[in-house]
Short mmCIF file of C-alpha atoms in Angstrom, two decimals:
data_model
loop_
_atom_site.label_atom_id
_atom_site.label_comp_id
_atom_site.label_asym_id
_atom_site.label_seq_id
_atom_site.Cartn_x
_atom_site.Cartn_y
_atom_site.Cartn_z
CA UNK E 14 -16.18 -102.75 -86.32
CA UNK E 15 -15.38 -103.99 -89.85
CA UNK E 16 -18.16 -106.60 -90.24
CA UNK E 17 -20.98 -104.07 -89.91
CA UNK E 18 -19.25 -100.78 -90.73
CA UNK E 19 -21.55 -100.41 -93.75
CA UNK E 20 -24.46 -99.80 -91.35
CA UNK E 21 -22.98 -96.57 -89.97
CA UNK E 22 -24.62 -93.41 -91.27
CA UNK E 23 -25.21 -89.89 -90.02
CA UNK E 24 -28.11 -89.18 -87.70
CA UNK E 25 -29.86 -87.23 -90.46
CA UNK E 26 -29.51 -90.12 -92.89
CA UNK E 27 -30.79 -92.62 -90.34
CA UNK E 28 -33.98 -90.72 -89.45
CA UNK E 29 -34.70 -89.92 -93.11
CA UNK E 30 -36.00 -93.48 -93.40
CA UNK E 31 -38.72 -92.97 -90.75
CA UNK E 32 -42.09 -92.55 -92.52
CA UNK E 33 -44.65 -89.92 -91.67
CA UNK E 34 -47.62 -91.15 -89.61
CA UNK E 35 -45.24 -93.49 -87.79
CA UNK E 36 -45.09 -94.89 -84.26
CA UNK E 37 -41.65 -94.44 -82.67
CA UNK E 38 -40.08 -95.93 -79.55
CA UNK E 39 -37.32 -94.09 -77.67
CA UNK E 40 -34.96 -95.65 -75.17
CA UNK E 41 -35.52 -93.85 -71.94
CA UNK E 42 -34.35 -92.37 -68.64
CA UNK E 43 -30.58 -91.70 -68.86
CA UNK E 44 -30.09 -93.18 -72.33
CA UNK E 45 -32.38 -91.08 -74.54
CA UNK E 46 -30.94 -90.96 -78.12
CA UNK E 47 -30.93 -87.17 -78.30
CA UNK E 48 -28.78 -87.13 -81.44
CA UNK E 49 -31.63 -88.81 -83.33
CA UNK E 50 -34.30 -86.57 -81.78
CA UNK E 51 -32.33 -83.52 -82.86
CA UNK E 52 -32.12 -84.92 -86.39
CA UNK E 53 -35.88 -85.50 -86.43
CA UNK E 54 -36.39 -81.90 -85.33
CA UNK E 55 -34.27 -80.69 -88.24
CA UNK E 56 -36.35 -82.82 -90.56
CA UNK E 57 -39.56 -81.46 -89.04
CA UNK E 58 -38.32 -77.87 -89.33
CA UNK E 59 -37.72 -78.51 -93.03
CA UNK E 60 -41.32 -79.67 -93.45
CA UNK E 61 -40.23 -83.16 -94.45
CA UNK E 62 -42.22 -85.25 -91.95
CA UNK E 63 -45.51 -85.16 -90.02
CA UNK E 64 -47.67 -87.07 -87.54
CA UNK E 65 -44.99 -88.99 -85.64
CA UNK E 66 -46.11 -90.56 -82.35
CA UNK E 67 -43.50 -91.18 -79.64
CA UNK E 68 -43.59 -93.82 -76.89
CA UNK E 69 -41.17 -94.14 -73.98
CA UNK E 70 -40.71 -94.32 -70.22
CA UNK E 71 -39.56 -91.30 -68.20
CA UNK E 72 -36.96 -89.45 -70.26
CA UNK E 73 -34.21 -87.09 -69.15
CA UNK E 74 -33.19 -83.99 -71.08
CA UNK E 75 -35.03 -81.86 -73.67
CA UNK E 76 -38.29 -83.28 -75.02
CA UNK E 77 -39.15 -81.30 -78.18
CA UNK E 78 -41.39 -84.17 -79.32
CA UNK E 79 -43.88 -83.00 -76.64
CA UNK E 80 -43.82 -79.28 -77.41
CA UNK E 81 -46.55 -77.02 -78.79
CA UNK E 82 -44.34 -75.82 -81.63
CA UNK E 83 -44.44 -79.30 -83.20
CA UNK E 84 -48.23 -79.73 -83.15
CA UNK E 85 -49.29 -81.91 -86.08
CA UNK E 86 -45.72 -83.07 -86.56
CA UNK E 87 -44.87 -84.82 -83.26
CA UNK E 88 -47.24 -86.19 -80.65
CA UNK E 89 -45.88 -87.71 -77.46
CA UNK E 90 -47.71 -90.63 -75.80
CA UNK E 91 -45.41 -91.65 -72.96
CA UNK E 92 -45.98 -94.63 -70.66
CA UNK E 93 -44.56 -92.69 -67.68
CA UNK E 94 -44.01 -88.95 -67.36
CA UNK E 95 -41.01 -87.01 -66.18
CA UNK E 96 -40.71 -83.28 -65.48
CA UNK E 97 -39.63 -82.58 -69.07
CA UNK E 98 -43.04 -83.51 -70.55
CA UNK E 99 -45.40 -83.04 -67.59
CA UNK E 100 -46.53 -79.48 -68.37
CA UNK E 101 -47.03 -80.24 -72.06
CA UNK E 102 -49.13 -83.33 -71.28
CA UNK E 103 -51.35 -81.41 -68.89
CA UNK E 104 -51.72 -78.63 -71.46
CA UNK E 105 -52.85 -81.17 -74.07
CA UNK E 106 -49.89 -80.83 -76.43
CA UNK E 107 -48.76 -84.35 -75.49
CA UNK E 108 -50.46 -87.31 -73.86
CA UNK E 109 -50.08 -90.11 -71.33
CA UNK E 110 -50.81 -93.76 -72.10
CA UNK E 111 -51.88 -95.53 -68.87
CA UNK E 112 -50.33 -98.99 -68.56
CA UNK E 113 -48.51 -101.12 -66.01
CA UNK E 114 -44.86 -100.84 -67.00
CA UNK E 115 -44.44 -104.61 -67.08
CA UNK E 116 -47.11 -104.78 -69.77
CA UNK E 117 -45.49 -102.25 -72.12
CA UNK E 118 -43.40 -104.82 -74.02
CA UNK E 119 -46.63 -106.66 -74.81
CA UNK E 120 -48.04 -103.53 -76.46
CA UNK E 121 -45.25 -103.86 -79.02
CA UNK E 122 -45.00 -107.64 -79.26
CA UNK E 123 -48.76 -108.10 -79.71
CA UNK E 124 -48.98 -105.30 -82.27
CA UNK E 125 -51.33 -103.20 -80.14
CA UNK E 126 -48.84 -100.44 -80.93
CA UNK E 127 -47.40 -101.25 -84.34
CA UNK E 128 -43.94 -99.73 -84.23
CA UNK E 129 -42.51 -98.18 -87.34
CA UNK E 130 -39.16 -97.34 -85.74
CA UNK E 131 -37.15 -98.03 -82.59
CA UNK E 132 -34.49 -95.46 -81.67
CA UNK E 133 -32.22 -96.80 -78.94
CA UNK E 134 -28.83 -96.14 -77.38
CA UNK E 135 -26.54 -99.15 -77.33
CA UNK E 136 -23.07 -100.13 -76.15
CA UNK E 137 -20.17 -100.99 -78.37
CA UNK E 138 -20.50 -104.61 -79.53
CA UNK E 139 -18.55 -107.44 -77.94
CA UNK E 140 -16.40 -109.93 -79.87
CA UNK E 141 -19.52 -111.92 -80.76
CA UNK E 142 -21.29 -108.93 -82.28
CA UNK E 143 -23.71 -108.48 -79.38
CA UNK E 144 -24.66 -105.12 -77.91
CA UNK E 145 -26.25 -104.10 -74.64
CA UNK E 146 -29.04 -101.60 -74.04
CA UNK E 147 -27.09 -100.55 -70.97
CA UNK E 148 -29.08 -98.47 -68.51
CA UNK E 149 -32.37 -98.56 -70.46
CA UNK E 150 -33.53 -102.10 -71.16
CA UNK E 151 -37.17 -101.43 -70.09
CA UNK E 152 -39.39 -102.15 -73.13
CA UNK E 153 -36.60 -101.42 -75.62
CA UNK E 154 -35.89 -105.13 -76.15
CA UNK E 155 -39.46 -105.60 -77.37
CA UNK E 156 -39.16 -102.45 -79.49
CA UNK E 157 -36.04 -103.74 -81.24
CA UNK E 158 -37.75 -107.10 -81.81
CA UNK E 159 -40.95 -105.56 -83.16
CA UNK E 160 -40.14 -102.35 -85.06
CA UNK E 161 -40.01 -102.22 -88.84
CA UNK E 162 -36.92 -99.98 -88.66
CA UNK E 163 -34.31 -100.20 -85.90
CA UNK E 164 -31.69 -97.48 -85.39
CA UNK E 165 -28.97 -97.89 -82.77
CA UNK E 166 -26.83 -95.08 -81.40
CA UNK E 167 -23.48 -96.69 -80.56
CA UNK E 168 -22.16 -94.82 -77.57
CA UNK E 169 -19.00 -95.78 -75.64
CA UNK E 170 -20.61 -94.32 -72.51
CA UNK E 171 -23.40 -96.91 -72.57
CA UNK E 172 -22.29 -99.72 -70.25
CA UNK E 173 -22.20 -103.28 -71.54
CA UNK E 174 -24.68 -104.80 -69.10
CA UNK E 175 -25.64 -108.45 -69.10
CA UNK E 176 -29.21 -109.74 -69.07
CA UNK E 177 -30.68 -109.00 -72.51
CA UNK E 178 -28.02 -108.80 -75.21
CA UNK E 179 -28.97 -108.09 -78.83
CA UNK E 180 -27.21 -109.17 -82.02
CA UNK E 181 -25.91 -106.20 -83.98
CA UNK E 182 -27.59 -107.66 -87.09
CA UNK E 183 -30.97 -106.59 -85.64
CA UNK E 184 -30.11 -102.96 -86.44
CA UNK E 185 -30.81 -101.44 -89.84
CA UNK E 186 -28.68 -98.34 -89.23
CA UNK E 187 -26.05 -97.35 -86.70
CA UNK E 188 -25.05 -93.84 -85.63
CA UNK E 189 -21.98 -92.97 -83.61
CA UNK E 190 -22.23 -90.63 -80.62
CA UNK E 191 -20.11 -90.10 -77.52
CA UNK E 192 -22.46 -87.88 -75.50
CA UNK E 193 -22.28 -88.80 -71.80
CA UNK E 194 -25.36 -90.38 -70.29
CA UNK E 195 -27.49 -88.13 -68.10
CA UNK E 196 -26.61 -88.45 -64.42
CA UNK E 197 -28.65 -87.51 -61.37
CA UNK E 198 -27.55 -86.40 -57.93
CA UNK E 199 -30.49 -86.80 -55.58
CA UNK E 200 -30.95 -84.47 -52.64
CA UNK E 201 -29.90 -85.54 -49.18
CA UNK E 202 -32.81 -86.92 -47.15
CA UNK E 203 -34.63 -84.51 -44.86
CA UNK E 204 -35.19 -85.32 -41.17
CA UNK E 205 -38.75 -86.35 -42.09
CA UNK E 206 -37.49 -88.70 -44.78
CA UNK E 207 -34.97 -90.15 -42.36
CA UNK E 208 -37.80 -91.00 -39.95
CA UNK E 209 -39.80 -92.62 -42.74
CA UNK E 210 -36.74 -94.60 -43.77
CA UNK E 211 -36.28 -95.79 -40.20
CA UNK E 212 -39.92 -96.88 -39.96
CA UNK E 213 -39.65 -98.79 -43.26
CA UNK E 214 -36.34 -100.41 -42.30
CA UNK E 215 -37.99 -101.81 -39.17
CA UNK E 216 -40.19 -103.91 -41.48
CA UNK E 217 -37.22 -105.35 -43.40
CA UNK E 218 -35.41 -108.39 -42.03
CA UNK E 219 -32.10 -110.03 -42.87
CA UNK E 220 -32.41 -112.18 -45.99
CA UNK E 221 -35.34 -110.23 -47.47
CA UNK E 222 -35.46 -109.33 -51.16
CA UNK E 223 -36.32 -105.65 -51.68
CA UNK E 224 -37.70 -103.35 -54.33
CA UNK E 225 -37.70 -99.57 -54.15
CA UNK E 226 -37.40 -96.59 -56.44
CA UNK E 227 -34.98 -93.68 -56.53
CA UNK E 228 -34.78 -90.32 -54.80
CA UNK E 229 -34.17 -88.90 -51.34
CA UNK E 230 -36.66 -91.17 -49.56
CA UNK E 231 -35.27 -94.45 -50.97
CA UNK E 232 -31.78 -93.17 -50.16
CA UNK E 233 -32.92 -92.54 -46.58
CA UNK E 234 -34.22 -96.09 -46.36
CA UNK E 235 -31.00 -97.44 -47.87
CA UNK E 236 -29.05 -95.63 -45.16
CA UNK E 237 -31.17 -97.32 -42.48
CA UNK E 238 -30.50 -100.76 -43.98
CA UNK E 239 -26.73 -100.62 -43.59
CA UNK E 240 -26.86 -102.93 -40.58
CA UNK E 241 -28.87 -105.63 -42.38
CA UNK E 242 -27.39 -108.77 -43.90
CA UNK E 243 -27.90 -110.90 -47.03
CA UNK E 244 -30.52 -108.72 -48.69
CA UNK E 245 -31.56 -109.35 -52.27
CA UNK E 246 -32.53 -106.79 -54.91
CA UNK E 247 -35.17 -107.31 -57.59
CA UNK E 248 -36.43 -103.94 -58.79
CA UNK E 249 -37.29 -101.72 -61.74
CA UNK E 250 -34.41 -99.38 -61.01
CA UNK E 251 -31.83 -98.42 -58.43
CA UNK E 252 -29.46 -95.55 -57.74
CA UNK E 253 -26.55 -94.61 -55.52
CA UNK E 254 -28.18 -95.33 -52.16
CA UNK E 255 -28.62 -98.99 -53.01
CA UNK E 256 -25.25 -99.12 -54.77
CA UNK E 257 -23.60 -98.35 -51.44
CA UNK E 258 -25.38 -101.35 -49.89
CA UNK E 259 -24.31 -103.57 -52.79
CA UNK E 260 -20.67 -102.52 -52.50
CA UNK E 261 -20.80 -103.00 -48.72
CA UNK E 262 -22.09 -106.55 -49.16
CA UNK E 263 -25.40 -105.81 -47.44
CA UNK E 264 -27.15 -106.63 -50.72
CA UNK E 265 -25.63 -109.85 -52.04
CA UNK E 266 -28.61 -111.87 -53.23
CA UNK E 267 -27.48 -114.92 -51.33
CA UNK E 268 -30.98 -115.68 -50.02
CA UNK E 269 -32.77 -115.19 -53.35
CA UNK E 270 -34.52 -118.28 -54.72
CA UNK E 271 -34.27 -117.12 -58.35
CA UNK E 272 -31.43 -115.05 -59.84
CA UNK E 273 -29.48 -116.03 -56.75
CA UNK E 274 -26.51 -113.76 -56.11
CA UNK E 275 -27.61 -111.29 -58.77
CA UNK E 276 -28.96 -107.76 -58.75
CA UNK E 277 -31.90 -107.59 -61.17
CA UNK E 278 -33.19 -104.29 -62.59
CA UNK E 279 -34.55 -102.88 -65.84
CA UNK E 280 -33.45 -99.22 -66.06
CA UNK E 281 -31.22 -96.88 -64.09
CA UNK E 282 -30.72 -93.24 -63.17
CA UNK E 283 -27.94 -92.12 -60.88
CA UNK E 284 -24.30 -91.12 -60.85
CA UNK E 285 -21.60 -92.33 -63.21
CA UNK E 286 -20.61 -94.75 -60.43
CA UNK E 287 -23.91 -96.60 -60.93
CA UNK E 288 -23.38 -96.86 -64.68
CA UNK E 289 -19.78 -97.99 -64.32
CA UNK E 290 -20.80 -100.59 -61.75
CA UNK E 291 -23.04 -102.49 -64.17
CA UNK E 292 -20.49 -102.47 -67.01
CA UNK E 293 -19.52 -106.11 -67.71
CA UNK E 294 -20.55 -107.04 -64.19
CA UNK E 295 -21.80 -110.67 -64.09
CA UNK E 296 -23.51 -109.98 -60.74
CA UNK E 297 -25.98 -107.59 -62.42
CA UNK E 298 -28.74 -108.54 -64.86
CA UNK E 299 -30.48 -105.69 -66.69
CA UNK E 300 -33.68 -107.34 -67.88
CA UNK E 301 -36.76 -106.73 -69.97
CA UNK E 302 -39.35 -104.99 -67.78
CA UNK E 303 -41.80 -107.78 -68.64
CA UNK E 304 -39.51 -109.98 -66.51
CA UNK E 305 -38.63 -107.61 -63.66
CA UNK E 306 -42.24 -106.49 -63.16
CA UNK E 307 -44.00 -109.83 -63.62
CA UNK E 308 -45.80 -110.50 -60.30
CA UNK E 309 -45.32 -114.25 -60.73
CA UNK E 310 -41.55 -113.75 -61.13
CA UNK E 311 -41.42 -111.32 -58.22
CA UNK E 312 -43.30 -113.75 -55.99
CA UNK E 313 -40.75 -116.51 -56.51
CA UNK E 314 -38.32 -114.76 -54.20
CA UNK E 315 -39.44 -115.36 -50.61
CA UNK E 316 -39.76 -112.45 -48.18
CA UNK E 317 -40.13 -109.92 -50.98
CA UNK E 318 -40.52 -106.40 -49.57
CA UNK E 319 -41.90 -103.95 -52.15
CA UNK E 320 -41.55 -100.32 -51.06
CA UNK E 321 -43.36 -97.68 -53.08
CA UNK E 322 -44.65 -94.13 -52.63
CA UNK E 323 -47.92 -92.22 -52.96
CA UNK E 324 -49.28 -88.82 -53.88
CA UNK E 325 -52.16 -89.28 -51.43
CA UNK E 326 -54.06 -92.02 -49.60
CA UNK E 327 -57.69 -91.79 -48.57
CA UNK E 328 -59.14 -93.06 -45.29
CA UNK E 329 -60.15 -96.38 -46.85
CA UNK E 330 -56.66 -97.13 -48.19
CA UNK E 331 -57.04 -96.13 -51.83
CA UNK E 332 -53.57 -95.14 -53.05
CA UNK E 333 -53.10 -92.47 -55.69
CA UNK E 334 -49.59 -92.42 -57.14
CA UNK E 335 -49.89 -91.07 -60.68
CA UNK E 336 -51.76 -87.76 -60.55
CA UNK E 337 -52.66 -84.70 -58.53
CA UNK E 338 -56.37 -84.62 -59.13
CA UNK E 339 -56.79 -84.64 -62.90
CA UNK E 340 -53.22 -83.46 -63.53
CA UNK E 341 -51.02 -86.41 -64.51
CA UNK E 342 -47.81 -86.30 -62.53
CA UNK E 343 -45.99 -89.53 -63.41
CA UNK E 344 -47.81 -92.76 -64.24
CA UNK E 345 -49.02 -96.10 -63.00
CA UNK E 346 -45.48 -97.42 -63.21
CA UNK E 347 -44.86 -100.83 -61.72
CA UNK E 348 -46.39 -100.12 -58.33
CA UNK E 349 -49.31 -102.54 -58.46
CA UNK E 350 -47.19 -105.23 -60.11
CA UNK E 351 -44.74 -105.16 -57.21
CA UNK E 352 -47.53 -104.81 -54.65
CA UNK E 353 -49.13 -107.99 -55.91
CA UNK E 354 -45.86 -109.83 -56.47
CA UNK E 355 -44.71 -109.06 -52.94
CA UNK E 356 -47.97 -110.10 -51.33
CA UNK E 357 -47.90 -113.40 -53.24
CA UNK E 358 -44.33 -114.01 -52.06
CA UNK E 359 -43.86 -116.34 -49.09
CA UNK E 360 -43.40 -113.97 -46.15
CA UNK E 361 -43.62 -111.00 -48.51
CA UNK E 362 -44.98 -107.54 -47.77
CA UNK E 363 -46.16 -104.47 -49.66
CA UNK E 364 -45.17 -101.12 -48.12
CA UNK E 365 -46.33 -97.66 -49.22
CA UNK E 366 -44.19 -94.90 -47.69
CA UNK E 367 -44.59 -91.12 -47.86
CA UNK E 368 -44.41 -87.96 -45.79
CA UNK E 369 -47.66 -87.08 -44.02
CA UNK E 370 -47.62 -83.65 -45.66
CA UNK E 371 -46.27 -82.15 -48.88
CA UNK E 372 -43.49 -79.56 -48.80
CA UNK E 373 -46.25 -76.93 -49.04
CA UNK E 374 -47.96 -78.31 -45.95
CA UNK E 375 -50.87 -80.11 -47.64
CA UNK E 376 -52.00 -83.32 -45.98
CA UNK E 377 -51.41 -86.54 -47.94
CA UNK E 378 -53.72 -88.71 -45.86
CA UNK E 379 -57.07 -87.36 -47.00
CA UNK E 380 -60.77 -88.01 -46.33
CA UNK E 381 -61.31 -88.59 -50.05
CA UNK E 382 -58.97 -88.55 -53.04
CA UNK E 383 -58.98 -85.36 -55.06
CA UNK E 384 -61.55 -85.42 -57.90
CA UNK E 385 -59.97 -87.08 -60.91
CA UNK E 386 -57.13 -88.69 -58.94
CA UNK E 387 -56.01 -92.07 -60.26
CA UNK E 388 -56.27 -95.10 -57.99
CA UNK E 389 -53.01 -96.92 -58.73
CA UNK E 390 -53.32 -99.39 -55.84
CA UNK E 391 -56.92 -100.28 -54.89
CA UNK E 392 -57.88 -100.38 -51.24
CA UNK E 393 -58.15 -104.17 -51.48
CA UNK E 394 -54.42 -104.34 -52.30
CA UNK E 395 -53.22 -101.85 -49.68
CA UNK E 396 -51.15 -103.38 -46.90
CA UNK E 397 -48.54 -101.49 -44.87
CA UNK E 398 -48.69 -97.69 -44.91
CA UNK E 399 -45.72 -95.78 -43.47
CA UNK E 400 -45.21 -92.10 -42.61
CA UNK E 401 -42.81 -90.33 -40.27
CA UNK E 402 -45.36 -90.98 -37.51
CA UNK E 403 -45.38 -94.76 -37.74
CA UNK E 404 -46.44 -97.83 -39.73
CA UNK E 405 -49.84 -99.52 -39.90
CA UNK E 406 -51.10 -102.62 -41.70
CA UNK E 407 -54.47 -102.18 -43.44
CA UNK E 408 -54.79 -105.73 -44.71
CA UNK E 409 -57.70 -107.61 -43.20
CA UNK E 410 -59.10 -104.42 -41.70
CA UNK E 411 -62.56 -102.92 -42.26
CA UNK E 412 -63.08 -99.40 -43.59
CA UNK E 413 -63.57 -97.93 -40.12
CA UNK E 414 -60.55 -99.79 -38.75
CA UNK E 415 -58.47 -98.50 -41.66
CA UNK E 416 -59.58 -94.94 -40.99
CA UNK E 417 -58.53 -95.19 -37.34
CA UNK E 418 -55.15 -96.64 -38.28
CA UNK E 419 -54.43 -94.06 -40.97
CA UNK E 420 -55.42 -91.17 -38.72
CA UNK E 421 -52.93 -92.46 -36.16
CA UNK E 422 -50.01 -91.90 -38.59
CA UNK E 423 -51.30 -88.66 -40.15
CA UNK E 424 -49.73 -85.33 -39.25
CA UNK E 425 -50.93 -84.42 -35.72
CA UNK E 426 -52.38 -81.13 -36.96
CA UNK E 427 -54.52 -83.01 -39.51
CA UNK E 428 -55.95 -85.66 -37.22
CA UNK E 429 -58.91 -83.69 -35.87
CA UNK E 430 -60.03 -82.82 -39.40
CA UNK E 431 -59.69 -86.46 -40.46
CA UNK E 432 -61.63 -87.62 -37.38
CA UNK E 433 -64.50 -85.27 -38.28
CA UNK E 434 -64.49 -86.54 -41.86
CA UNK E 435 -64.55 -90.16 -40.69
CA UNK E 436 -67.39 -89.36 -38.25
CA UNK E 437 -69.40 -87.80 -41.09
CA UNK E 438 -68.72 -90.76 -43.36
CA UNK E 439 -69.26 -93.66 -40.98
CA UNK E 440 -71.78 -92.21 -38.55
CA UNK E 441 -72.02 -91.41 -34.87
CA UNK E 442 -70.77 -94.83 -33.79
CA UNK E 443 -67.33 -94.05 -35.28
CA UNK E 444 -64.91 -93.02 -32.59
CA UNK E 445 -61.17 -92.78 -32.27
CA UNK E 446 -59.78 -94.92 -29.48
CA UNK E 447 -57.42 -92.56 -27.66
#
């Protein structure tokens, strides 16, 4: 790398240029630049910096920037929470910034968050001096464009993915690191999840374009789609379940109206097979989340099927997906963006899928949302709701009709309680048609 070798410095030297009272962006999910975070911690331990605010999506690995021990020095304000910061956010040592993920690049580009530094993991440059953000494009493109100081961690394990390439000249400092990206091996689907996957798959037809997340339930759905043909994929992220469908030719994008023949995503978490698959693969575009999550972009692919999850759903169809009562669990994410994009799509459909009960046996179809719960998808946007007991469409239905439908797919042991709650809410004329 002779033309820009003068930009290479140590991690400690690179972060020494970050001013106190600064706003910092971190690349996220599997590609967190831990070497720079560790250097910032050393600087903090030496008393050389204070009042740094961090912004990012879900991050994997240690998150010292959210910890109590760095109060007054670091303060985390993530756009989406993972397990590594959840307890600290709910204890008040860190915070959550509510925003649709597709709008996060605009926070940087419009100066609503004035970034002092962007810390991102990048691939080795190609012959034209361009680098890829690999598995974590998300809002990192906007961060690189907008930050006063841009530091790139050049890592040979970051795949060179097409979609949003960046000129190496955009970086003020470069740091070398060969730490492997974080991988994730999601649990095998349970029998309940398999039933939910089967009920969702019944709503997907050949030629549809799909969006779903990661985890055991999406993997269960992916397994049920193996007999489908000519599916497209336009999503925030994907993992190994969908990779199997891509390699089998089930997902080929042939019926997509835009990005035809391409897999489009913004960030990834999965096995090394997923990361290797996107490396220099012209059939995959890793794009700015402002593109992947734009409802007007999503809607351009006909028969878009957006499949998302929920923490709980009340009897009127209000969908909570970001919190358990007042305790923030994850974030708004891109759920409503895909819900609206799918419903605007010709022949499109929004699907919310979840188990009728939690692993601890608590019902997830509830008379009312827990106090403080966040409504991520309003009742007016709720369409298909799927559990292991079936699938119902709430769109165009009144409150009482919705209650009857939702009770019909609740856990059998919860239905009598839900019927009583509906009777108390809607009056003596409410009755379940047996």
